Structure formats: structure tokens, C-alpha cells
PDB file of C-alpha atoms in Angstrom:
ATOM      1  CA  MET A   1     153.110  65.212 -14.412  1.00 69.00           C
ATOM      2  CA  ALA A   2     156.354  66.835 -13.281  1.00 89.00           C
ATOM      3  CA  PRO A   3     159.000  64.923 -11.305  1.00 91.00           C
ATOM      4  CA  ILE A   4     159.075  65.371  -7.534  1.00 96.00           C
ATOM      5  CA  LYS A   5     161.540  68.010  -6.393  1.00 95.00           C
ATOM      6  CA  THR A   6     162.736  68.258  -2.796  1.00 97.00           C
ATOM      7  CA  GLN A   7     165.056  70.743  -1.140  1.00 97.00           C
ATOM      8  CA  TRP A   8     166.921  67.877   0.513  1.00 98.00           C
ATOM      9  CA  THR A   9     169.059  65.361  -1.363  1.00 98.00           C
ATOM     10  CA  ARG A  10     169.763  62.799   1.396  1.00 98.00           C
ATOM     11  CA  LEU A  11     167.377  62.448   4.320  1.00 98.00           C
ATOM     12  CA  ILE A  12     168.017  60.668   7.607  1.00 98.00           C
ATOM     13  CA  ARG A  13     165.846  60.256  10.713  1.00 98.00           C
ATOM     14  CA  PHE A  14     167.505  60.221  14.105  1.00 98.00           C
ATOM     15  CA  VAL A  15     167.374  60.966  17.799  1.00 98.00           C
ATOM     16  CA  ALA A  16     169.426  64.104  18.409  1.00 98.00           C
ATOM     17  CA  ALA A  17     171.967  64.240  21.201  1.00 98.00           C
ATOM     18  CA  GLU A  18     171.054  67.872  21.871  1.00 98.00           C
ATOM     19  CA  THR A  19     167.289  67.381  22.322  1.00 98.00           C
ATOM     20  CA  GLY A  20     166.677  63.669  22.933  1.00 98.00           C
ATOM     21  CA  ARG A  21     163.889  63.909  20.345  1.00 98.00           C
ATOM     22  CA  VAL A  22     163.374  62.435  16.868  1.00 98.00           C
ATOM     23  CA  HIS A  23     164.297  64.717  13.967  1.00 98.00           C
ATOM     24  CA  ILE A  24     164.873  64.411  10.253  1.00 98.00           C
ATOM     25  CA  GLY A  25     167.850  66.020   8.616  1.00 98.00           C
ATOM     26  CA  GLN A  26     170.382  66.118   5.829  1.00 98.00           C
ATOM     27  CA  PRO A  27     173.921  64.940   6.640  1.00 98.00           C
ATOM     28  CA  VAL A  28     176.384  67.833   6.792  1.00 98.00           C
ATOM     29  CA  ASP A  29     179.000  65.668   5.039  1.00 98.00           C
ATOM     30  CA  PRO A  30     177.495  64.808   1.627  1.00 95.00           C
ATOM     31  CA  ASN A  31     179.888  61.882   1.180  1.00 96.00           C
ATOM     32  CA  LEU A  32     179.481  60.262   4.590  1.00 98.00           C
ATOM     33  CA  ASP A  33     178.112  56.714   4.734  1.00 98.00           C
ATOM     34  CA  VAL A  34     175.935  57.370   7.772  1.00 98.00           C
ATOM     35  CA  GLY A  35     175.169  53.686   8.330  1.00 98.00           C
ATOM     36  CA  LEU A  36     178.832  52.768   8.623  1.00 98.00           C
ATOM     37  CA  ALA A  37     179.559  55.853  10.703  1.00 98.00           C
ATOM     38  CA  ALA A  38     176.774  54.952  13.144  1.00 98.00           C
ATOM     39  CA  ALA A  39     177.957  51.338  13.350  1.00 97.00           C
ATOM     40  CA  HIS A  40     181.504  52.446  14.178  1.00 97.00           C
ATOM     41  CA  GLY A  41     180.453  55.142  16.652  1.00 96.00           C
ATOM     42  CA  ARG A  42     181.753  57.995  14.510  1.00 97.00           C
ATOM     43  CA  PRO A  43     180.102  61.411  14.815  1.00 97.00           C
ATOM     44  CA  ILE A  44     177.279  62.258  12.424  1.00 98.00           C
ATOM     45  CA  ARG A  45     175.987  65.812  12.098  1.00 98.00           C
ATOM     46  CA  ALA A  46     172.903  66.823  10.164  1.00 98.00           C
ATOM     47  CA  PHE A  47     171.097  69.987   9.134  1.00 98.00           C
ATOM     48  CA  GLU A  48     167.594  69.841  10.567  1.00 98.00           C
ATOM     49  CA  ILE A  49     164.776  69.455   8.032  1.00 98.00           C
ATOM     50  CA  VAL A  50     161.527  71.155   9.045  1.00 98.00           C
ATOM     51  CA  GLY A  51     158.580  69.070   7.932  1.00 96.00           C
ATOM     52  CA  SER A  52     158.242  65.346   7.336  1.00 96.00           C
ATOM     53  CA  ALA A  53     159.895  62.965   4.906  1.00 96.00           C
ATOM     54  CA  LEU A  54     156.696  62.886   2.825  1.00 97.00           C
ATOM     55  CA  ASP A  55     156.197  66.667   2.945  1.00 96.00           C
ATOM     56  CA  LEU A  56     157.302  67.867  -0.477  1.00 95.00           C
ATOM     57  CA  SER A  57     157.739  71.405   0.877  1.00 95.00           C
ATOM     58  CA  ALA A  58     160.025  70.352   3.764  1.00 97.00           C
ATOM     59  CA  GLN A  59     162.882  72.799   4.221  1.00 97.00           C
ATOM     60  CA  VAL A  60     166.532  72.235   5.111  1.00 98.00           C
ATOM     61  CA  THR A  61     167.574  74.680   7.828  1.00 98.00           C
ATOM     62  CA  ASN A  62     170.918  75.887   9.139  1.00 98.00           C
ATOM     63  CA  THR A  63     170.317  74.237  12.535  1.00 98.00           C
ATOM     64  CA  VAL A  64     172.792  71.421  13.054  1.00 98.00           C
ATOM     65  CA  TYR A  65     172.162  68.442  15.320  1.00 98.00           C
ATOM     66  CA  THR A  66     174.377  65.549  16.361  1.00 98.00           C
ATOM     67  CA  VAL A  67     172.980  62.071  15.746  1.00 98.00           C
ATOM     68  CA  ARG A  68     172.673  60.034  18.925  1.00 98.00           C
ATOM     69  CA  THR A  69     170.636  57.162  17.445  1.00 98.00           C
ATOM     70  CA  LEU A  70     170.193  56.569  13.714  1.00 98.00           C
ATOM     71  CA  LEU A  71     166.692  55.404  12.726  1.00 98.00           C
ATOM     72  CA  SER A  72     165.074  54.238   9.503  1.00 98.00           C
ATOM     73  CA  PRO A  73     164.508  57.280   7.262  1.00 98.00           C
ATOM     74  CA  ILE A  74     160.754  56.623   7.010  1.00 97.00           C
ATOM     75  CA  SER A  75     158.854  55.919  10.218  1.00 97.00           C
ATOM     76  CA  ASN A  76     156.333  53.083  10.422  1.00 96.00           C
ATOM     77  CA  GLU A  77     153.633  55.699  10.985  1.00 96.00           C
ATOM     78  CA  GLU A  78     154.441  57.267   7.606  1.00 97.00           C
ATOM     79  CA  ILE A  79     154.598  54.000   5.659  1.00 98.00           C
ATOM     80  CA  LYS A  80     151.256  53.141   4.053  1.00 95.00           C
ATOM     81  CA  VAL A  81     152.071  49.645   2.799  1.00 97.00           C
ATOM     82  CA  VAL A  82     155.121  47.466   2.146  1.00 98.00           C
ATOM     83  CA  ARG A  83     154.985  45.852  -1.292  1.00 97.00           C
ATOM     84  CA  CYS A  84     157.744  43.527  -2.479  1.00 97.00           C
ATOM     85  CA  LEU A  85     158.863  41.896  -5.702  1.00 96.00           C
ATOM     86  CA  GLY A  86     160.325  38.400  -5.748  1.00 92.00           C
ATOM     87  CA  LEU A  87     162.604  36.784  -8.327  1.00 92.00           C
ATOM     88  CA  ASN A  88     163.216  40.113 -10.053  1.00 96.00           C
ATOM     89  CA  TYR A  89     166.868  39.744 -11.103  1.00 96.00           C
ATOM     90  CA  SER A  90     167.985  37.738 -14.123  1.00 94.00           C
ATOM     91  CA  ASP A  91     171.150  36.514 -12.405  1.00 91.00           C
ATOM     92  CA  HIS A  92     169.221  35.450  -9.290  1.00 90.00           C
ATOM     93  CA  ALA A  93     166.655  33.540 -11.363  1.00 88.00           C
ATOM     94  CA  ALA A  94     169.506  31.776 -13.146  1.00 91.00           C
ATOM     95  CA  GLU A  95     171.299  30.735  -9.944  1.00 91.00           C
ATOM     96  CA  ALA A  96     168.001  29.432  -8.515  1.00 85.00           C
ATOM     97  CA  LYS A  97     167.344  27.561 -11.794  1.00 86.00           C
ATOM     98  CA  LEU A  98     163.952  29.225 -12.095  1.00 85.00           C
ATOM     99  CA  ALA A  99     162.309  30.693 -15.177  1.00 89.00           C
ATOM    100  CA  LYS A 100     162.034  34.462 -15.407  1.00 92.00           C
ATOM    101  CA  PRO A 101     158.508  35.458 -14.392  1.00 93.00           C
ATOM    102  CA  ALA A 102     156.188  36.865 -17.051  1.00 94.00           C
ATOM    103  CA  PHE A 103     154.691  39.276 -14.525  1.00 94.00           C
ATOM    104  CA  PRO A 104     156.067  40.733 -11.286  1.00 95.00           C
ATOM    105  CA  ILE A 105     155.782  38.311  -8.355  1.00 93.00           C
ATOM    106  CA  LEU A 106     154.224  40.402  -5.602  1.00 95.00           C
ATOM    107  CA  PHE A 107     153.988  39.853  -1.858  1.00 94.00           C
ATOM    108  CA  TYR A 108     153.376  42.076   1.155  1.00 96.00           C
ATOM    109  CA  LYS A 109     155.060  42.565   4.530  1.00 96.00           C
ATOM    110  CA  PRO A 110     153.655  43.867   7.815  1.00 96.00           C
ATOM    111  CA  LEU A 111     155.212  46.945   9.369  1.00 97.00           C
ATOM    112  CA  THR A 112     156.321  44.828  12.342  1.00 97.00           C
ATOM    113  CA  SER A 113     158.911  43.157  10.096  1.00 97.00           C
ATOM    114  CA  LEU A 114     160.823  46.440   9.685  1.00 97.00           C
ATOM    115  CA  LEU A 115     163.707  47.582  11.866  1.00 97.00           C
ATOM    116  CA  GLY A 116     166.377  50.236  11.876  1.00 96.00           C
ATOM    117  CA  PRO A 117     169.852  50.524  10.352  1.00 97.00           C
ATOM    118  CA  LEU A 118     171.560  49.064  13.453  1.00 97.00           C
ATOM    119  CA  GLY A 119     168.721  46.881  14.751  1.00 97.00           C
ATOM    120  CA  THR A 120     169.179  43.208  15.566  1.00 97.00           C
ATOM    121  CA  VAL A 121     167.600  40.752  13.140  1.00 97.00           C
ATOM    122  CA  VAL A 122     165.754  38.136  15.190  1.00 96.00           C
ATOM    123  CA  ILE A 123     165.400  34.547  13.979  1.00 95.00           C
ATOM    124  CA  PRO A 124     162.141  33.487  15.665  1.00 95.00           C
ATOM    125  CA  ARG A 125     161.456  30.109  17.219  1.00 93.00           C
ATOM    126  CA  ALA A 126     159.106  29.486  14.296  1.00 89.00           C
ATOM    127  CA  ALA A 127     162.130  29.368  11.998  1.00 92.00           C
ATOM    128  CA  GLN A 128     164.456  27.158  14.037  1.00 93.00           C
ATOM    129  CA  PRO A 129     166.535  25.040  13.763  1.00 93.00           C
ATOM    130  CA  VAL A 130     168.228  27.349  11.317  1.00 93.00           C
ATOM    131  CA  LYS A 131     169.895  24.549   9.306  1.00 91.00           C
ATOM    132  CA  GLU A 132     166.431  23.339   8.408  1.00 90.00           C
ATOM    133  CA  HIS A 133     164.683  26.670   7.859  1.00 90.00           C
ATOM    134  CA  LEU A 134     167.605  28.405   6.101  1.00 92.00           C
ATOM    135  CA  PRO A 135     167.369  32.077   7.160  1.00 94.00           C
ATOM    136  CA  ASP A 136     168.789  34.016   4.224  1.00 95.00           C
ATOM    137  CA  TYR A 137     169.947  37.566   3.393  1.00 97.00           C
ATOM    138  CA  GLU A 138     168.758  39.681   0.430  1.00 97.00           C
ATOM    139  CA  VAL A 139     170.096  43.164  -0.363  1.00 98.00           C
ATOM    140  CA  GLU A 140     167.413  45.253  -2.106  1.00 98.00           C
ATOM    141  CA  LEU A 141     166.740  48.688  -3.558  1.00 98.00           C
ATOM    142  CA  VAL A 142     163.581  50.256  -2.118  1.00 98.00           C
ATOM    143  CA  ILE A 143     161.289  52.675  -3.962  1.00 98.00           C
ATOM    144  CA  VAL A 144     159.490  55.303  -1.866  1.00 98.00           C
ATOM    145  CA  ILE A 145     156.375  56.756  -3.505  1.00 98.00           C
ATOM    146  CA  GLY A 146     155.905  60.491  -2.934  1.00 98.00           C
ATOM    147  CA  LYS A 147     152.542  61.342  -4.510  1.00 97.00           C
ATOM    148  CA  PRO A 148     149.420  59.329  -5.385  1.00 97.00           C
ATOM    149  CA  ALA A 149     150.073  57.085  -8.388  1.00 97.00           C
ATOM    150  CA  LYS A 150     147.274  55.310 -10.253  1.00 98.00           C
ATOM    151  CA  ASP A 151     147.329  53.939 -13.799  1.00 98.00           C
ATOM    152  CA  VAL A 152     150.623  55.671 -14.522  1.00 98.00           C
ATOM    153  CA  SER A 153     152.614  54.942 -17.649  1.00 97.00           C
ATOM    154  CA  GLU A 154     156.152  53.618 -17.682  1.00 97.00           C
ATOM    155  CA  ALA A 155     157.241  56.901 -19.260  1.00 97.00           C
ATOM    156  CA  ASP A 156     155.886  58.890 -16.303  1.00 97.00           C
ATOM    157  CA  ALA A 157     156.494  56.362 -13.522  1.00 98.00           C
ATOM    158  CA  LEU A 158     159.630  57.977 -12.054  1.00 98.00           C
ATOM    159  CA  ASP A 159     157.725  61.255 -11.602  1.00 98.00           C
ATOM    160  CA  TYR A 160     155.931  59.637  -8.650  1.00 98.00           C
ATOM    161  CA  VAL A 161     159.082  58.457  -6.861  1.00 98.00           C
ATOM    162  CA  LEU A 162     160.147  60.532  -3.858  1.00 98.00           C
ATOM    163  CA  GLY A 163     163.415  58.681  -3.468  1.00 98.00           C
ATOM    164  CA  TYR A 164     165.218  55.434  -2.822  1.00 98.00           C
ATOM    165  CA  THR A 165     166.606  53.630   0.188  1.00 98.00           C
ATOM    166  CA  GLY A 166     167.976  50.176   1.005  1.00 98.00           C
ATOM    167  CA  ALA A 167     166.722  47.014   2.684  1.00 98.00           C
ATOM    168  CA  ASN A 168     167.762  43.527   3.703  1.00 98.00           C
ATOM    169  CA  ASP A 169     164.819  41.211   3.008  1.00 96.00           C
ATOM    170  CA  VAL A 170     165.763  38.418   5.417  1.00 96.00           C
ATOM    171  CA  SER A 171     163.878  35.329   4.217  1.00 94.00           C
ATOM    172  CA  PHE A 172     163.202  31.894   5.643  1.00 91.00           C
ATOM    173  CA  ARG A 173     163.441  29.411   2.799  1.00 88.00           C
ATOM    174  CA  LYS A 174     161.663  26.378   4.246  1.00 82.00           C
ATOM    175  CA  HIS A 175     158.488  28.358   4.842  1.00 79.00           C
ATOM    176  CA  GLN A 176     158.930  30.130   1.505  1.00 77.00           C
ATOM    177  CA  MET A 177     159.295  26.987  -0.582  1.00 73.00           C
ATOM    178  CA  ALA A 178     156.508  25.114   1.230  1.00 76.00           C
ATOM    179  CA  VAL A 179     153.745  27.300  -0.232  1.00 72.00           C
ATOM    180  CA  SER A 180     153.031  29.476  -3.275  1.00 72.00           C
ATOM    181  CA  GLN A 181     152.529  32.648  -1.228  1.00 78.00           C
ATOM    182  CA  TRP A 182     155.756  34.086   0.208  1.00 78.00           C
ATOM    183  CA  GLY A 183     154.287  36.597   2.662  1.00 74.00           C
ATOM    184  CA  PHE A 184     154.589  34.456   5.795  1.00 76.00           C
ATOM    185  CA  SER A 185     158.205  33.457   5.179  1.00 76.00           C
ATOM    186  CA  LYS A 186     159.304  37.078   4.783  1.00 88.00           C
ATOM    187  CA  SER A 187     157.187  38.722   7.469  1.00 88.00           C
ATOM    188  CA  PHE A 188     158.557  37.722  10.867  1.00 94.00           C
ATOM    189  CA  ASP A 189     159.007  40.541  13.372  1.00 96.00           C
ATOM    190  CA  ASN A 190     162.277  42.485  13.216  1.00 97.00           C
ATOM    191  CA  THR A 191     163.697  40.786  10.143  1.00 97.00           C
ATOM    192  CA  ASN A 192     163.808  43.584   7.541  1.00 97.00           C
ATOM    193  CA  PRO A 193     166.354  46.374   8.109  1.00 98.00           C
ATOM    194  CA  LEU A 194     165.454  49.579   6.216  1.00 98.00           C
ATOM    195  CA  GLY A 195     167.654  52.611   5.406  1.00 97.00           C
ATOM    196  CA  PRO A 196     169.983  54.197   6.262  1.00 98.00           C
ATOM    197  CA  CYS A 197     169.463  57.207   3.923  1.00 98.00           C
ATOM    198  CA  LEU A 198     166.540  58.204   1.756  1.00 98.00           C
ATOM    199  CA  VAL A 199     168.132  59.611  -1.396  1.00 98.00           C
ATOM    200  CA  SER A 200     165.970  61.868  -3.539  1.00 98.00           C
ATOM    201  CA  SER A 201     164.989  60.814  -7.036  1.00 97.00           C
ATOM    202  CA  GLY A 202     166.666  63.999  -8.225  1.00 95.00           C
ATOM    203  CA  VAL A 203     170.011  62.505  -7.183  1.00 97.00           C
ATOM    204  CA  ILE A 204     169.446  58.917  -8.356  1.00 97.00           C
ATOM    205  CA  LYS A 205     168.200  59.773 -11.822  1.00 95.00           C
ATOM    206  CA  ASP A 206     168.757  56.270 -13.201  1.00 97.00           C
ATOM    207  CA  PRO A 207     167.606  53.614 -10.721  1.00 98.00           C
ATOM    208  CA  GLN A 208     168.869  50.920 -13.096  1.00 98.00           C
ATOM    209  CA  ASP A 209     172.434  51.960 -12.316  1.00 98.00           C
ATOM    210  CA  VAL A 210     172.575  51.259  -8.579  1.00 98.00           C
ATOM    211  CA  LYS A 211     175.168  48.846  -7.203  1.00 98.00           C
ATOM    212  CA  LEU A 212     174.267  46.498  -4.325  1.00 98.00           C
ATOM    213  CA  LYS A 213     176.404  44.378  -2.001  1.00 98.00           C
ATOM    214  CA  CYS A 214     175.787  42.095   0.944  1.00 98.00           C
ATOM    215  CA  THR A 215     178.573  41.097   3.336  1.00 98.00           C
ATOM    216  CA  LEU A 216     178.268  38.293   5.877  1.00 98.00           C
ATOM    217  CA  ASN A 217     180.891  38.000   8.615  1.00 98.00           C
ATOM    218  CA  GLY A 218     183.342  40.017   6.542  1.00 97.00           C
ATOM    219  CA  VAL A 219     182.838  38.060   3.295  1.00 97.00           C
ATOM    220  CA  VAL A 220     181.070  39.621   0.308  1.00 98.00           C
ATOM    221  CA  VAL A 221     178.281  37.218  -0.664  1.00 98.00           C
ATOM    222  CA  GLN A 222     176.285  39.426  -3.071  1.00 98.00           C
ATOM    223  CA  ASP A 223     177.740  41.938  -5.528  1.00 98.00           C
ATOM    224  CA  GLY A 224     175.217  43.065  -8.098  1.00 97.00           C
ATOM    225  CA  THR A 225     173.570  45.894  -9.974  1.00 98.00           C
ATOM    226  CA  THR A 226     169.980  46.946 -10.588  1.00 98.00           C
ATOM    227  CA  ALA A 227     170.742  46.685 -14.305  1.00 97.00           C
ATOM    228  CA  GLU A 228     169.940  42.975 -13.818  1.00 96.00           C
ATOM    229  CA  GLN A 229     166.345  43.685 -12.789  1.00 97.00           C
ATOM    230  CA  ILE A 230     163.778  41.825 -14.880  1.00 98.00           C
ATOM    231  CA  PHE A 231     161.149  44.493 -14.179  1.00 98.00           C
ATOM    232  CA  THR A 232     162.706  47.940 -13.967  1.00 98.00           C
ATOM    233  CA  VAL A 233     161.659  50.584 -11.462  1.00 98.00           C
ATOM    234  CA  ARG A 234     159.601  52.256 -14.192  1.00 98.00           C
ATOM    235  CA  GLN A 235     157.894  48.986 -15.061  1.00 98.00           C
ATOM    236  CA  THR A 236     157.313  48.110 -11.403  1.00 98.00           C
ATOM    237  CA  VAL A 237     155.612  51.404 -10.516  1.00 98.00           C
ATOM    238  CA  ALA A 238     153.509  51.338 -13.683  1.00 98.00           C
ATOM    239  CA  PHE A 239     152.444  47.720 -13.178  1.00 98.00           C
ATOM    240  CA  LEU A 240     151.585  48.037  -9.479  1.00 98.00           C
ATOM    241  CA  SER A 241     149.606  51.241 -10.080  1.00 98.00           C
ATOM    242  CA  GLN A 242     147.192  49.541 -12.470  1.00 98.00           C
ATOM    243  CA  GLY A 243     143.748  50.069 -10.952  1.00 98.00           C
ATOM    244  CA  THR A 244     145.407  50.617  -7.552  1.00 97.00           C
ATOM    245  CA  THR A 245     146.450  53.889  -5.993  1.00 98.00           C
ATOM    246  CA  LEU A 246     149.991  53.803  -4.655  1.00 98.00           C
ATOM    247  CA  GLU A 247     149.699  56.320  -1.826  1.00 98.00           C
ATOM    248  CA  PRO A 248     152.536  58.552  -0.647  1.00 98.00           C
ATOM    249  CA  GLY A 249     154.474  56.479   1.858  1.00 98.00           C
ATOM    250  CA  THR A 250     154.131  53.269  -0.133  1.00 98.00           C
ATOM    251  CA  ILE A 251     157.479  51.464  -0.148  1.00 98.00           C
ATOM    252  CA  ILE A 252     158.360  48.842  -2.733  1.00 98.00           C
ATOM    253  CA  LEU A 253     161.207  46.353  -2.306  1.00 98.00           C
ATOM    254  CA  THR A 254     162.448  45.477  -5.769  1.00 98.00           C
ATOM    255  CA  GLY A 255     164.139  42.083  -5.413  1.00 97.00           C
ATOM    256  CA  THR A 256     167.686  40.862  -4.920  1.00 97.00           C
ATOM    257  CA  PRO A 257     170.650  39.958  -7.170  1.00 96.00           C
ATOM    258  CA  LYS A 258     172.516  36.656  -7.248  1.00 96.00           C
ATOM    259  CA  GLY A 259     174.497  35.284  -4.318  1.00 95.00           C
ATOM    260  CA  VAL A 260     171.757  34.267  -1.888  1.00 95.00           C
ATOM    261  CA  GLY A 261     172.632  31.534   0.580  1.00 94.00           C
ATOM    262  CA  PHE A 262     170.068  28.814  -0.031  1.00 91.00           C
ATOM    263  CA  VAL A 263     171.347  28.019  -3.549  1.00 91.00           C
ATOM    264  CA  LYS A 264     174.964  27.650  -2.486  1.00 92.00           C
ATOM    265  CA  SER A 265     176.555  24.231  -2.001  1.00 91.00           C
ATOM    266  CA  PRO A 266     176.550  23.695   0.896  1.00 93.00           C
ATOM    267  CA  PRO A 267     173.759  26.171   1.707  1.00 93.00           C
ATOM    268  CA  LEU A 268     174.783  29.297   3.606  1.00 96.00           C
ATOM    269  CA  TYR A 269     172.329  30.356   6.296  1.00 95.00           C
ATOM    270  CA  LEU A 270     172.136  33.060   8.943  1.00 97.00           C
ATOM    271  CA  LYS A 271     172.741  31.983  12.528  1.00 96.00           C
ATOM    272  CA  ASP A 272     173.078  33.404  16.001  1.00 96.00           C
ATOM    273  CA  GLY A 273     175.993  35.807  16.306  1.00 97.00           C
ATOM    274  CA  ASP A 274     176.354  36.556  12.602  1.00 98.00           C
ATOM    275  CA  LYS A 275     177.140  40.085  11.479  1.00 98.00           C
ATOM    276  CA  MET A 276     175.801  41.181   8.134  1.00 98.00           C
ATOM    277  CA  SER A 277     175.690  44.393   6.172  1.00 98.00           C
ATOM    278  CA  VAL A 278     174.138  45.528   2.913  1.00 98.00           C
ATOM    279  CA  TRP A 279     175.382  48.496   0.899  1.00 98.00           C
ATOM    280  CA  LEU A 280     173.819  50.429  -1.965  1.00 98.00           C
ATOM    281  CA  SER A 281     175.454  53.094  -4.106  1.00 98.00           C
ATOM    282  CA  GLY A 282     174.106  56.527  -4.957  1.00 97.00           C
ATOM    283  CA  GLY A 283     174.530  57.811  -1.415  1.00 98.00           C
ATOM    284  CA  ILE A 284     172.143  55.315   0.207  1.00 98.00           C
ATOM    285  CA  GLY A 285     174.906  53.686   2.233  1.00 98.00           C
ATOM    286  CA  THR A 286     175.167  50.690   4.548  1.00 98.00           C
ATOM    287  CA  LEU A 287     172.841  48.803   6.875  1.00 98.00           C
ATOM    288  CA  VAL A 288     174.794  46.960   9.582  1.00 98.00           C
ATOM    289  CA  ASN A 289     172.846  44.362  11.560  1.00 98.00           C
ATOM    290  CA  ASP A 290     173.600  41.570  14.010  1.00 98.00           C
ATOM    291  CA  VAL A 291     171.685  38.282  13.959  1.00 98.00           C
ATOM    292  CA  LYS A 292     170.185  36.746  17.078  1.00 97.00           C
ATOM    293  CA  GLU A 293     168.174  33.563  17.544  1.00 96.00           C
ATOM    294  CA  GLU A 294     165.087  33.895  19.756  1.00 94.00           C
ATOM    295  CA  ARG A 295     165.426  31.768  22.883  1.00 88.00           C
ATOM    296  CA  THR A 296     161.832  31.752  24.129  1.00 68.00           C
ATOM    297  CA  GLY A 297     158.417  31.162  22.645  1.00 56.00           C
ATOM    298  CA  LEU A 298     156.630  28.345  20.881  1.00 50.00           C
ATOM    299  CA  ARG A 299     157.457  26.814  17.533  1.00 51.00           C
ATOM    300  CA  ALA A 300     154.888  25.114  15.326  1.00 48.00           C
ATOM    301  CA  LYS A 301     155.980  22.135  13.280  1.00 47.00           C
ATOM    302  CA  LEU A 302     155.777  22.553   9.505  1.00 45.00           C
TER     303      LEU A 302
END
């Protein structure tokens, strides 16, 4: 099986100022961090891509559009399923004083948890007061599957990867630690920023050499590398494809490095008015998101 080849190298999805419609494109400036540029109101121009993000024959054109609103590179309609690994970094397991897992710890998220590069992360009433529920940040590398993968070997696993993007897996530790299944605690609406760029696997040839950072209110709280992953991208794709077809549009969050808030002394938690950003190397760029506490609704006692 040959690796996936795309004409584009970095793909963004956006509303164009010229048309008012959603397009996909490749940034004109190959070195521009589009997430930071969007957050600071700087101009972003992109060559239109004809086709869809999952269309392996999509073509980059000479038509240039100006980005009015930057969106997640993969739309919710294109995403088949959101699979996530927990406790997948050696340094994170050590700081949490937890044993390295023998097998990948897998959980799922609903599409409603996802939001865009500049979207506001909402702490729901179900996870308040925040000092008790400990809303937490997690910078993560995201795998995007580009062709059906079933029972693939580790040697061939990267051949099924369309590209990589970034995420912030905002987690609510009280709900997480109360049960063995983590899905509920990581699935609240509008809590998982995704993007800003989808970088082709032809550009990021070694996914175990990606740097990741998370900054909270101007302070760097996570500064890691995917070299610390317990289960590599190859191992993750091979393991999850056992007896299960990973369809094109499957996205896989691969865990977070050390520096999370709930293990700090005193614990560091997200709260109303916070500003956080996560950055990934390789051309993926920065997600910049505000934090807001929901003011209405019902909260069930845990």
C-alpha cells in the first residue's frame, strides 16, 4: 500500500471575504501560523483547493481568497468518528504517578464537543464550581485517516494517514476520576478546539518528532514532544485498526505530554475569562481559545 499523496501541503477551511461562503485552501505564505494570524486580525490569503479535504485528487488552484473566518480544517460532516488515547505520554504518566498502560486507553468523543480555532471553550454548569471539577487543558497531536484502514501493520500504518492537525482536549477531572470510562468527562459541548491547519503526511514524515506547547494566560504550562508517546502513531493506527475499519475522516487524538493542571500543587484549573493557546510544530500552528463559564442551565450533583 503506497502512502497518501496530496497536491496540497497545508489545508485550511474558512469563510472567504470575497464570497461569504466556506472554502478550503492552502495558505499563500507557507510559513504563516494561520491560527495566530487569525487571532490577531492579520490578513490570511489562501489558494483555493477544488474538492474536499478527504478527496485525494483535490487540486490547488491559482484563485486566491482572503480569509474572513478561520474554521476547523475538517468539518463535522466529514468526520466519521473521534477516537482518543489517554495516558499516552511517558512524562505525563510519571507526573500523574500512574503506571504506563500495557494497551492504548481508548475513549470516544461526540462531534458536538468540537469547535474551531478561535471558538470559545464553554465550561458547562455540569462541571461547576470549577475548583471542584478542575477543568484542564491538554495539547494533542491529531491523526486524520485518509483511506480505509483495517488490520494494518505498524510498518504500513502511516500509509493510511492523510495528515495531522492539533487539538486541545479540555477535560474535567472530577468526572474523569469518578469512573473508569472517560468519555463523559471529555465530551461536553464546545470543549475541544481542533485545527488550525491540516498538514499532509508528506510534510510531517516523522510524527514522533512534533513539538507541542500549551500556554495559559501568557504562561507556558506544557512544553513537550511526541517522542514521549508510549504508543507511537504507527502503533496507534495499527492497534485501532484490528478487526475495525478506520474510515476516511476518522480522527484520532493521541494524548498529551506533561504539565497538565490537576497534578500541580496547588492544582491549576481553567476558569471564566482565561485565555489559552496550544501550538504544534510542523506547520500545524496555534489554536487560540477563550474560556467562558456557562451561566444558565441545570447541574446534577455527582
